[in-house]
Tab-separated table of C-alpha atoms in Angstrom:
chain	number	residue	atom	x	y	z
A	1	MET	CA	11.627	24.861	-22.031
A	2	THR	CA	11.425	24.223	-18.460
A	3	HIS	CA	8.043	22.651	-17.435
A	4	SER	CA	6.629	22.705	-13.910
A	5	ILE	CA	5.645	19.218	-12.736
A	6	LEU	CA	2.412	18.236	-10.970
A	7	PHE	CA	1.919	14.827	-9.424
A	8	ILE	CA	-1.941	13.441	-8.767
A	9	CYS	CA	-2.210	10.520	-6.468
A	10	ASN	CA	-4.977	8.947	-4.650
A	11	GLY	CA	-3.693	6.687	-1.631
A	12	HIS	CA	-1.207	5.798	0.743
A	13	GLY	CA	0.496	3.224	-1.394
A	14	GLU	CA	0.357	5.804	-4.207
A	15	ASP	CA	1.840	8.569	-2.124
A	16	VAL	CA	4.855	6.680	-1.099
A	17	ILE	CA	5.271	5.848	-4.615
A	18	ALA	CA	4.778	9.549	-5.800
A	19	SER	CA	7.421	10.534	-2.924
A	20	GLU	CA	10.192	8.391	-4.044
A	21	ILE	CA	9.761	9.584	-7.787
A	22	ILE	CA	9.584	13.024	-6.765
A	23	LYS	CA	12.730	12.435	-4.587
A	24	ARG	CA	14.862	10.984	-7.561
A	25	LEU	CA	13.486	13.866	-9.969
A	26	LEU	CA	14.411	16.648	-7.524
A	27	LYS	CA	18.035	15.407	-7.875
A	28	THR	CA	18.003	14.725	-11.458
A	29	ILE	CA	16.458	17.832	-12.327
A	30	GLU	CA	17.587	21.469	-11.292
A	31	ASN	CA	15.160	24.384	-10.683
A	32	LYS	CA	12.254	22.604	-11.480
A	33	ASN	CA	8.997	23.560	-9.539
A	34	ILE	CA	7.203	20.133	-8.521
A	35	GLU	CA	3.962	20.139	-6.570
A	36	VAL	CA	2.006	16.967	-5.460
A	37	LEU	CA	-1.874	17.031	-5.008
A	38	PRO	CA	-3.157	14.030	-2.959
A	39	LEU	CA	-6.510	13.302	-3.656
A	40	VAL	CA	-6.784	11.001	-0.295
A	41	GLY	CA	-5.786	12.122	3.048
A	42	LYS	CA	-3.430	15.065	3.829
A	43	GLY	CA	-0.437	13.436	2.146
A	44	ASP	CA	1.963	12.635	5.053
A	45	ALA	CA	4.018	10.802	3.086
A	46	PHE	CA	5.348	13.977	1.468
A	47	ASN	CA	6.318	15.647	4.702
A	48	SER	CA	9.868	14.333	4.488
A	49	ILE	CA	10.654	15.993	1.406
A	50	GLN	CA	12.417	19.029	2.220
A	51	SER	CA	13.219	21.167	-1.039
A	52	THR	CA	12.338	24.468	-1.716
A	53	ASN	CA	11.031	23.355	-5.491
A	54	PHE	CA	8.452	21.041	-3.916
A	55	ARG	CA	5.292	21.746	-2.270
A	56	LYS	CA	1.717	20.712	-1.272
A	57	ILE	CA	-1.559	21.868	-3.069
A	58	GLY	CA	-4.967	21.585	-3.375
A	59	TYR	CA	-7.980	20.967	-0.489
A	60	LEU	CA	-6.806	17.940	1.950
A	61	LYS	CA	-8.664	16.084	3.951
A	62	GLU	CA	-9.014	12.774	5.809
A	63	LEU	CA	-12.168	10.980	4.683
A	64	PRO	CA	-14.456	9.024	7.013
A	65	SER	CA	-13.975	5.912	4.742
A	66	GLY	CA	-10.356	6.622	4.592
A	67	GLY	CA	-10.471	7.125	0.798
A	68	PHE	CA	-12.488	3.670	-0.157
A	69	SER	CA	-16.091	5.273	-0.247
A	70	ASN	CA	-16.238	3.306	-3.441
A	71	GLN	CA	-16.430	0.225	-1.530
A	72	SER	CA	-19.734	0.818	0.110
A	73	LEU	CA	-22.627	3.088	0.356
A	74	LYS	CA	-22.332	4.028	3.959
A	75	GLY	CA	-18.629	5.259	3.220
A	76	PHE	CA	-19.837	7.259	0.199
A	77	LEU	CA	-22.479	8.984	2.522
A	78	LEU	CA	-20.180	9.821	5.124
A	79	ASP	CA	-17.756	11.167	2.651
A	80	LEU	CA	-20.341	13.320	1.137
A	81	PHE	CA	-21.495	14.819	4.305
A	82	ALA	CA	-18.037	15.822	5.171
A	83	GLY	CA	-17.624	17.622	1.888
A	84	PHE	CA	-15.949	15.029	-0.488
A	85	LEU	CA	-17.399	16.180	-3.616
A	86	ILE	CA	-17.016	20.038	-3.005
A	87	ASP	CA	-13.158	19.203	-2.278
A	88	ASN	CA	-12.667	17.044	-5.506
A	89	LEU	CA	-14.539	19.903	-7.479
A	90	ARG	CA	-12.218	22.352	-6.063
A	91	ASN	CA	-8.974	20.196	-6.694
A	92	PHE	CA	-10.176	19.564	-10.369
A	93	LEU	CA	-10.279	23.467	-10.883
A	94	ILE	CA	-6.731	23.795	-9.601
A	95	VAL	CA	-5.633	21.063	-12.208
A	96	LYS	CA	-7.766	22.532	-14.740
A	97	GLN	CA	-5.584	25.860	-14.361
A	98	LYS	CA	-2.254	24.276	-14.912
A	99	SER	CA	-2.292	23.743	-18.833
A	100	LYS	CA	-2.176	27.790	-18.480
A	101	HIS	CA	1.356	27.420	-17.043
A	102	ASN	CA	3.175	24.903	-18.979
A	103	TYR	CA	3.063	22.199	-16.350
A	104	LYS	CA	3.282	18.455	-17.282
A	105	ILE	CA	1.173	16.006	-15.091
A	106	ILE	CA	2.382	12.622	-13.335
A	107	ALA	CA	-0.946	10.704	-12.439
A	108	VAL	CA	-0.302	7.888	-9.707
A	109	GLY	CA	-3.058	5.551	-9.066
A	110	ASP	CA	-6.275	4.553	-10.784
A	111	PHE	CA	-9.189	6.234	-12.483
A	112	LEU	CA	-9.689	9.364	-10.694
A	113	PRO	CA	-6.033	10.833	-11.011
A	114	LEU	CA	-6.030	9.557	-14.607
A	115	LEU	CA	-9.194	11.623	-15.123
A	116	TYR	CA	-7.837	14.623	-13.537
A	117	ALA	CA	-4.437	14.342	-15.721
A	118	TRP	CA	-6.565	13.874	-18.850
A	119	SER	CA	-8.893	16.532	-18.267
A	120	SER	CA	-6.085	19.196	-17.729
A	121	GLU	CA	-5.447	19.204	-21.478
A	122	CYS	CA	-1.371	18.879	-20.001
A	123	GLU	CA	0.850	16.261	-21.564
A	124	PHE	CA	1.005	13.565	-18.526
A	125	SER	CA	2.468	10.162	-17.619
A	126	PHE	CA	0.119	7.268	-15.735
A	127	ILE	CA	1.591	4.679	-13.243
A	128	GLY	CA	-1.207	2.352	-12.571
A	129	THR	CA	-0.470	1.032	-9.319
A	130	PRO	CA	-3.464	-0.858	-7.623
A	131	LYS	CA	-4.656	-2.923	-10.483
A	132	SER	CA	-3.720	-6.252	-11.705
A	133	ASP	CA	-4.691	-8.785	-14.227
A	134	HIS	CA	-3.448	-11.105	-11.713
A	135	THR	CA	-6.627	-10.896	-9.643
A	136	TRP	CA	-8.908	-12.243	-11.976
A	137	SER	CA	-6.487	-14.509	-14.117
A	138	SER	CA	-5.712	-16.592	-11.436
A	139	GLY	CA	-7.875	-18.733	-8.922
A	140	PRO	CA	-11.200	-20.119	-9.496
A	141	GLY	CA	-12.536	-17.415	-11.438
A	142	TRP	CA	-16.038	-17.860	-11.230
A	143	SER	CA	-17.412	-14.501	-9.746
A	144	LEU	CA	-19.504	-11.839	-11.403
A	145	THR	CA	-16.493	-9.558	-11.308
A	146	ASP	CA	-13.758	-12.448	-13.030
A	147	PHE	CA	-16.718	-12.837	-15.545
A	148	TYR	CA	-16.521	-9.361	-16.339
A	149	HIS	CA	-12.943	-8.803	-16.513
A	150	LYS	CA	-12.663	-11.441	-18.686
A	151	SER	CA	-14.841	-9.860	-20.928
A	152	LYS	CA	-12.847	-6.774	-21.269
A	153	GLY	CA	-9.801	-8.678	-21.181
A	154	SER	CA	-8.011	-6.681	-18.741
A	155	GLU	CA	-8.953	-5.417	-14.823
A	156	TRP	CA	-8.761	-1.699	-16.125
A	157	ASP	CA	-12.108	-0.791	-17.434
A	158	PRO	CA	-13.406	0.675	-20.913
A	159	TRP	CA	-13.507	4.203	-19.675
A	160	GLU	CA	-9.926	3.882	-18.528
A	161	MET	CA	-8.576	2.664	-21.265
A	162	PHE	CA	-10.190	5.263	-23.342
A	163	LEU	CA	-8.107	7.907	-21.456
A	164	MET	CA	-5.105	5.754	-21.556
A	165	THR	CA	-5.056	6.209	-25.470
A	166	SER	CA	-5.071	9.967	-25.360
A	167	PRO	CA	-2.179	11.365	-27.758
A	168	ARG	CA	-1.337	13.500	-24.381
A	169	CYS	CA	-0.331	10.233	-22.407
A	170	LYS	CA	3.240	10.067	-23.097
A	171	ASP	CA	4.186	7.141	-20.784
A	172	LEU	CA	1.789	4.586	-19.405
A	173	ILE	CA	3.788	2.307	-16.736
A	174	MET	CA	1.606	-0.683	-15.128
A	175	ARG	CA	2.643	-2.828	-11.871
A	176	ASP	CA	2.744	-6.073	-13.753
A	177	LYS	CA	3.964	-7.757	-16.832
A	178	ILE	CA	0.382	-9.461	-16.896
A	179	THR	CA	-1.278	-6.476	-16.925
A	180	ALA	CA	0.911	-4.241	-19.535
A	181	THR	CA	0.729	-7.205	-21.954
A	182	ASN	CA	-3.051	-7.536	-21.799
A	183	LEU	CA	-3.319	-3.801	-22.859
A	184	ASN	CA	-0.733	-4.127	-25.470
A	185	ARG	CA	-3.038	-6.673	-27.081
A	186	LYS	CA	-5.475	-4.031	-27.319
A	187	ASN	CA	-3.055	-1.584	-28.651
A	188	ILE	CA	-2.342	0.538	-25.771
A	189	ASN	CA	1.335	1.346	-25.294
A	190	ALA	CA	1.940	-0.053	-21.607
A	191	LYS	CA	5.232	-1.129	-20.310
A	192	TYR	CA	6.307	-2.608	-17.380
A	193	LEU	CA	9.520	-1.407	-15.544
A	194	GLY	CA	9.342	-3.395	-12.291
A	195	ASN	CA	7.120	-2.661	-9.103
A	196	PRO	CA	8.160	0.468	-7.200
A	197	MET	CA	6.347	-0.625	-3.948
A	198	MET	CA	9.538	-2.990	-3.385
A	199	ASP	CA	12.074	-0.083	-3.295
A	200	PHE	CA	11.012	1.116	-0.098
A	201	VAL	CA	11.724	-1.936	2.388
A	202	ASN	CA	15.223	-3.133	3.291
A	203	THR	CA	15.910	-6.296	2.333
A	204	LYS	CA	18.280	-7.208	4.791
A	205	ASN	CA	18.945	-5.718	8.377
A	206	GLU	CA	22.029	-6.632	10.709
A	207	LYS	CA	20.098	-6.059	13.449
A	208	ILE	CA	18.009	-9.163	13.273
A	209	SER	CA	20.775	-10.994	14.934
A	210	ASN	CA	19.318	-9.493	18.148
A	211	ILE	CA	16.067	-11.589	17.760
A	212	ILE	CA	17.183	-14.488	15.384
A	213	ALA	CA	16.845	-16.792	18.448
A	214	PHE	CA	12.981	-16.004	18.816
A	215	LYS	CA	10.165	-16.806	16.342
A	216	ARG	CA	9.123	-13.560	14.645
A	217	ILE	CA	5.714	-12.405	13.880
A	218	ILE	CA	4.958	-9.157	12.049
A	219	VAL	CA	1.654	-7.767	12.710
A	220	LEU	CA	0.321	-5.013	10.013
A	221	ILE	CA	-3.007	-3.288	11.148
A	222	GLY	CA	-3.164	-0.618	8.487
A	223	SER	CA	-2.784	3.120	8.454
A	224	ARG	CA	-6.506	3.660	8.652
A	225	TYR	CA	-8.019	4.507	11.895
A	226	PRO	CA	-10.292	3.468	14.078
A	227	GLU	CA	-10.296	0.342	11.539
A	228	ALA	CA	-6.737	-0.476	12.418
A	229	LEU	CA	-7.595	-0.566	16.255
A	230	LYS	CA	-10.087	-3.468	15.282
A	231	ASN	CA	-7.691	-5.355	13.526
A	232	LEU	CA	-5.435	-5.179	16.288
A	233	GLU	CA	-7.617	-6.426	18.794
A	234	LYS	CA	-8.422	-9.224	16.584
A	235	PHE	CA	-4.775	-10.418	16.117
A	236	LEU	CA	-4.379	-9.556	19.934
A	237	ASP	CA	-6.995	-12.051	20.837
A	238	CYS	CA	-5.356	-14.665	18.660
A	239	LEU	CA	-1.839	-14.429	20.141
A	240	ARG	CA	-3.149	-14.617	23.300
A	241	LYS	CA	-3.822	-18.423	22.665
A	242	LEU	CA	-0.636	-18.913	20.675
A	243	ASP	CA	1.250	-21.506	22.413
A	244	LEU	CA	4.668	-22.546	20.989
A	245	SER	CA	7.516	-23.935	23.421
A	246	LYS	CA	9.728	-20.999	22.123
A	247	ASP	CA	9.527	-17.486	22.939
A	248	VAL	CA	8.018	-15.192	20.428
A	249	VAL	CA	8.873	-11.576	19.236
A	250	ILE	CA	5.923	-9.849	17.909
A	251	LEU	CA	6.957	-6.842	15.663
A	252	LEU	CA	4.253	-4.013	16.055
A	253	PRO	CA	5.267	-1.176	13.246
A	254	LEU	CA	2.780	1.642	13.615
A	255	SER	CA	1.956	4.268	11.264
A	256	ILE	CA	2.912	7.852	11.844
A	257	ASN	CA	-0.794	8.662	12.339
A	258	ALA	CA	-1.046	6.227	15.348
A	259	ASN	CA	-2.366	7.032	18.755
A	260	VAL	CA	0.321	5.102	20.647
A	261	ILE	CA	-1.529	5.535	24.239
A	262	GLN	CA	-4.830	3.997	22.437
A	263	ILE	CA	-2.650	1.028	21.284
A	264	GLN	CA	-0.807	0.840	24.491
A	265	SER	CA	-4.110	0.485	26.128
A	266	TYR	CA	-5.294	-2.453	24.106
A	267	LEU	CA	-1.857	-4.155	24.812
A	268	ASN	CA	-3.025	-4.068	28.600
A	269	LYS	CA	-6.122	-5.087	27.692
A	270	TYR	CA	-4.914	-8.307	26.545
A	271	GLY	CA	-2.414	-8.807	29.603
A	272	PHE	CA	1.091	-7.180	28.270
A	273	VAL	CA	2.716	-5.156	30.524
A	274	LYS	CA	5.578	-2.760	29.680
A	275	GLN	CA	9.078	-3.736	30.087
A	276	THR	CA	11.553	-0.953	31.391
A	277	LYS	CA	14.651	-3.113	31.406
A	278	VAL	CA	14.310	-5.277	28.598
A	279	LYS	CA	15.538	-4.066	25.368
A	280	PHE	CA	16.246	-5.866	22.028
A	281	LEU	CA	17.974	-3.108	20.259
A	282	ILE	CA	16.424	-2.967	16.955
A	283	ASP	CA	15.415	0.711	17.344
A	284	GLU	CA	12.279	-0.387	19.085
A	285	ASP	CA	10.250	2.380	21.023
A	286	SER	CA	8.946	0.319	23.812
A	287	VAL	CA	8.566	-3.673	25.005
A	288	TRP	CA	5.714	-5.349	26.496
A	289	LYS	CA	5.476	-9.202	27.521
A	290	ASN	CA	2.674	-11.529	28.309
A	291	LYS	CA	4.260	-14.760	29.478
A	292	GLU	CA	6.439	-16.038	26.681
A	293	LYS	CA	5.432	-13.650	24.262
A	294	TYR	CA	7.273	-9.993	23.540
A	295	ILE	CA	5.575	-7.346	21.652
A	296	LEU	CA	7.607	-4.366	20.380
A	297	ILE	CA	6.145	-1.171	19.121
A	298	GLY	CA	7.681	1.089	16.811
A	299	LYS	CA	6.455	4.366	15.027
A	300	GLY	CA	7.602	4.589	11.246
A	301	LYS	CA	9.512	1.125	11.707
A	302	PHE	CA	7.989	-0.930	9.024
A	303	ASN	CA	10.972	-0.427	6.191
A	304	LEU	CA	13.467	-1.497	9.108
A	305	TRP	CA	11.281	-4.216	10.481
A	306	ALA	CA	9.666	-5.792	7.699
A	307	ASN	CA	12.547	-8.276	6.684
A	308	MET	CA	12.925	-9.583	10.063
A	309	ALA	CA	9.959	-11.745	10.314
A	310	ASP	CA	9.249	-15.474	9.962
A	311	VAL	CA	5.254	-14.745	9.334
A	312	GLY	CA	3.098	-11.661	8.780
A	313	LEU	CA	-0.603	-10.949	10.428
A	314	SER	CA	-1.663	-8.607	7.754
A	315	ASN	CA	-4.842	-6.359	7.479
A	316	ALA	CA	-2.990	-3.739	5.331
A	317	GLY	CA	-2.900	-2.960	1.643
A	318	THR	CA	0.729	-1.903	0.422
A	319	ALA	CA	2.546	-3.242	3.613
A	320	THR	CA	0.985	-6.964	2.875
A	321	GLU	CA	2.222	-6.535	-0.753
A	322	GLN	CA	5.589	-5.713	-0.013
A	323	ILE	CA	6.162	-8.509	2.848
A	324	ALA	CA	5.164	-11.069	0.360
A	325	GLY	CA	7.882	-9.284	-2.268
A	326	LEU	CA	10.475	-10.041	0.859
A	327	GLY	CA	9.213	-13.898	0.911
A	328	ILE	CA	7.391	-13.630	4.136
A	329	PRO	CA	3.891	-15.503	4.316
A	330	SER	CA	1.075	-13.886	5.982
A	331	LEU	CA	-2.418	-14.400	7.068
A	332	SER	CA	-4.991	-12.103	7.135
A	333	LEU	CA	-8.688	-11.980	9.009
A	334	PRO	CA	-11.185	-9.581	6.962
A	335	GLY	CA	-13.590	-7.588	9.085
A	336	SER	CA	-15.879	-4.960	8.037
A	337	GLY	CA	-13.836	-2.357	6.446
A	338	PRO	CA	-14.188	0.213	5.068
A	339	GLN	CA	-10.650	-0.745	3.828
A	340	PHE	CA	-9.966	-4.592	4.435
A	341	THR	CA	-13.040	-6.128	3.965
A	342	LYS	CA	-13.389	-9.783	2.885
A	343	SER	CA	-13.655	-9.021	-1.163
A	344	PHE	CA	-10.582	-6.726	-0.726
A	345	ALA	CA	-8.911	-9.769	1.074
A	346	LYS	CA	-9.946	-12.264	-1.268
A	347	ARG	CA	-8.564	-9.928	-4.089
A	348	GLN	CA	-5.136	-9.631	-2.393
A	349	SER	CA	-4.928	-13.000	-1.681
A	350	ARG	CA	-5.325	-13.746	-5.708
A	351	LEU	CA	-3.060	-10.854	-6.580
A	352	LEU	CA	-0.291	-12.224	-4.229
A	353	GLY	CA	-0.553	-16.064	-5.938
A	354	GLY	CA	-1.709	-16.911	-2.298
A	355	SER	CA	1.402	-15.615	-0.395
A	356	VAL	CA	-1.434	-14.365	2.046
A	357	ILE	CA	-4.261	-16.694	2.895
A	358	VAL	CA	-7.592	-15.493	4.003
A	359	CYS	CA	-8.767	-16.984	7.184
A	360	LYS	CA	-12.476	-17.364	7.936
A	361	ASN	CA	-12.426	-17.010	11.660
A	362	LYS	CA	-9.540	-16.754	14.553
A	363	LYS	CA	-9.541	-20.496	15.097
A	364	ILE	CA	-8.487	-20.958	11.728
A	365	LEU	CA	-5.996	-18.373	11.617
A	366	LEU	CA	-4.452	-19.406	14.942
A	367	LYS	CA	-4.240	-23.166	13.549
A	368	ARG	CA	-2.462	-21.862	10.117
A	369	LEU	CA	-0.178	-19.574	12.270
A	370	SER	CA	1.177	-22.193	14.496
A	371	LEU	CA	2.131	-24.310	11.482
A	372	LEU	CA	3.442	-21.728	9.655
A	373	LEU	CA	5.929	-20.878	12.517
A	374	ARG	CA	6.794	-24.383	13.077
A	375	GLU	CA	7.448	-25.498	9.488
A	376	LYS	CA	9.850	-23.592	7.361
A	377	VAL	CA	9.021	-25.648	4.195
A	378	ASP	CA	5.509	-24.703	4.630
A	379	ARG	CA	6.470	-20.986	4.982
A	380	LEU	CA	8.835	-21.167	1.848
A	381	GLU	CA	5.639	-22.745	-0.012
A	382	GLN	CA	3.238	-20.015	0.780
A	383	ALA	CA	5.753	-17.396	-0.064
A	384	LYS	CA	7.509	-18.072	-3.200
A	385	ILE	CA	4.715	-16.885	-5.636
A	386	GLY	CA	4.122	-13.657	-3.854
A	387	LYS	CA	7.997	-12.847	-4.345
A	388	LYS	CA	7.672	-13.799	-8.178
A	389	ARG	CA	4.796	-11.225	-8.630
A	390	MET	CA	5.954	-8.289	-6.278
A	391	GLY	CA	9.502	-8.454	-8.413
A	392	GLU	CA	12.934	-6.726	-7.717
A	393	SER	CA	13.835	-3.407	-6.337
A	394	GLY	CA	14.850	-0.583	-8.395
A	395	ALA	CA	11.758	-0.008	-10.265
A	396	SER	CA	11.553	3.814	-9.233
A	397	LYS	CA	15.013	4.667	-10.921
A	398	LYS	CA	13.717	3.136	-14.188
A	399	ILE	CA	10.186	5.133	-13.849
A	400	VAL	CA	11.931	7.983	-13.614
A	401	ASP	CA	14.182	7.629	-16.672
A	402	SER	CA	10.979	6.589	-18.837
A	403	ILE	CA	9.462	10.010	-17.448
A	404	ASN	CA	12.337	11.889	-18.527
A	405	SER	CA	12.723	10.405	-21.691
A	406	HIS	CA	9.236	10.454	-22.574
A	407	LEU	CA	7.406	13.322	-20.819
A	408	LEU	CA	9.977	15.813	-19.910
A	409	SER	CA	12.396	15.815	-22.345
């Protein structure tokens, strides 16, 4: 029997994971109709998929909160006035119709896509990407949320675990072994097949030889604007005070939605001048210089550049996890959000076993950055746990094989 497939995902990282799985499914399954319903943003990650058997559906909109309305009342109210509830209701009704047309659903994310899949009356698989039991089982463990998660034995909430036990849930895949194991203890048949986030970054790049003589920093400002611009300004303010005896190359990979003119105005503000004759030949879009510091800008260059850095300055979500998986230590400097708040940064640090260290202020960040750039032993010590927790690449293929066996066969 031929099944159409609907992906439901709720976030940038989830979109990237879903896009990789869709590309693999399109290669292995002929004449299958595959649709995707992104619940956060416009699903730009799927624009690269060119197939007559694939399309985006639903009511797609960039939300004022960037998809983080659950983290603040202000963000929720802004989303509400932007039509968040109405659009979600419309999308919910679209999903409800899929059972009439023999659809199989693959939900990627957390509660919302899981709820949509469960409510559809279709058979479904669930890939739970954002939640990990490392966030409460490592570290001090004295916050109210830590006690709450310990009482449940999982970061997943009781209502989410209830949906996971549905007989229509044919495949339940977690992001790490500890989370799957804790769900298994509750008689929930979860599995760990590796972390698909490591499938989208290059582990090696021969072009690194062009900048190997420099100290190398990668700056990750996130993909949600205007918050990303605030992150950039904070990091530029720190970097102008960085004093090393060696020239520094600062890699600034930008998301596809970045306004390059705005970015350049910030570089000018902090004393960087565009270089017309200097080229590093690592596919940079432009080169900027301020004394001994070079900044290289590149739209969509994260996957290419991630492995080239010694240290990261990382106010980002998925990208921070990916450089931790490559063995690159990083420092974060949280702000007012909506995404990269202090609580988000602390959770991320615990998730990655301290591979990213949260700094209270710019002075502390600058001190730690100088130390990491000078001392290779310190870099390796900070990075080793994050690399272990993110795991090896190759999970996407295993996930596709599992979906084919349990949901689509």
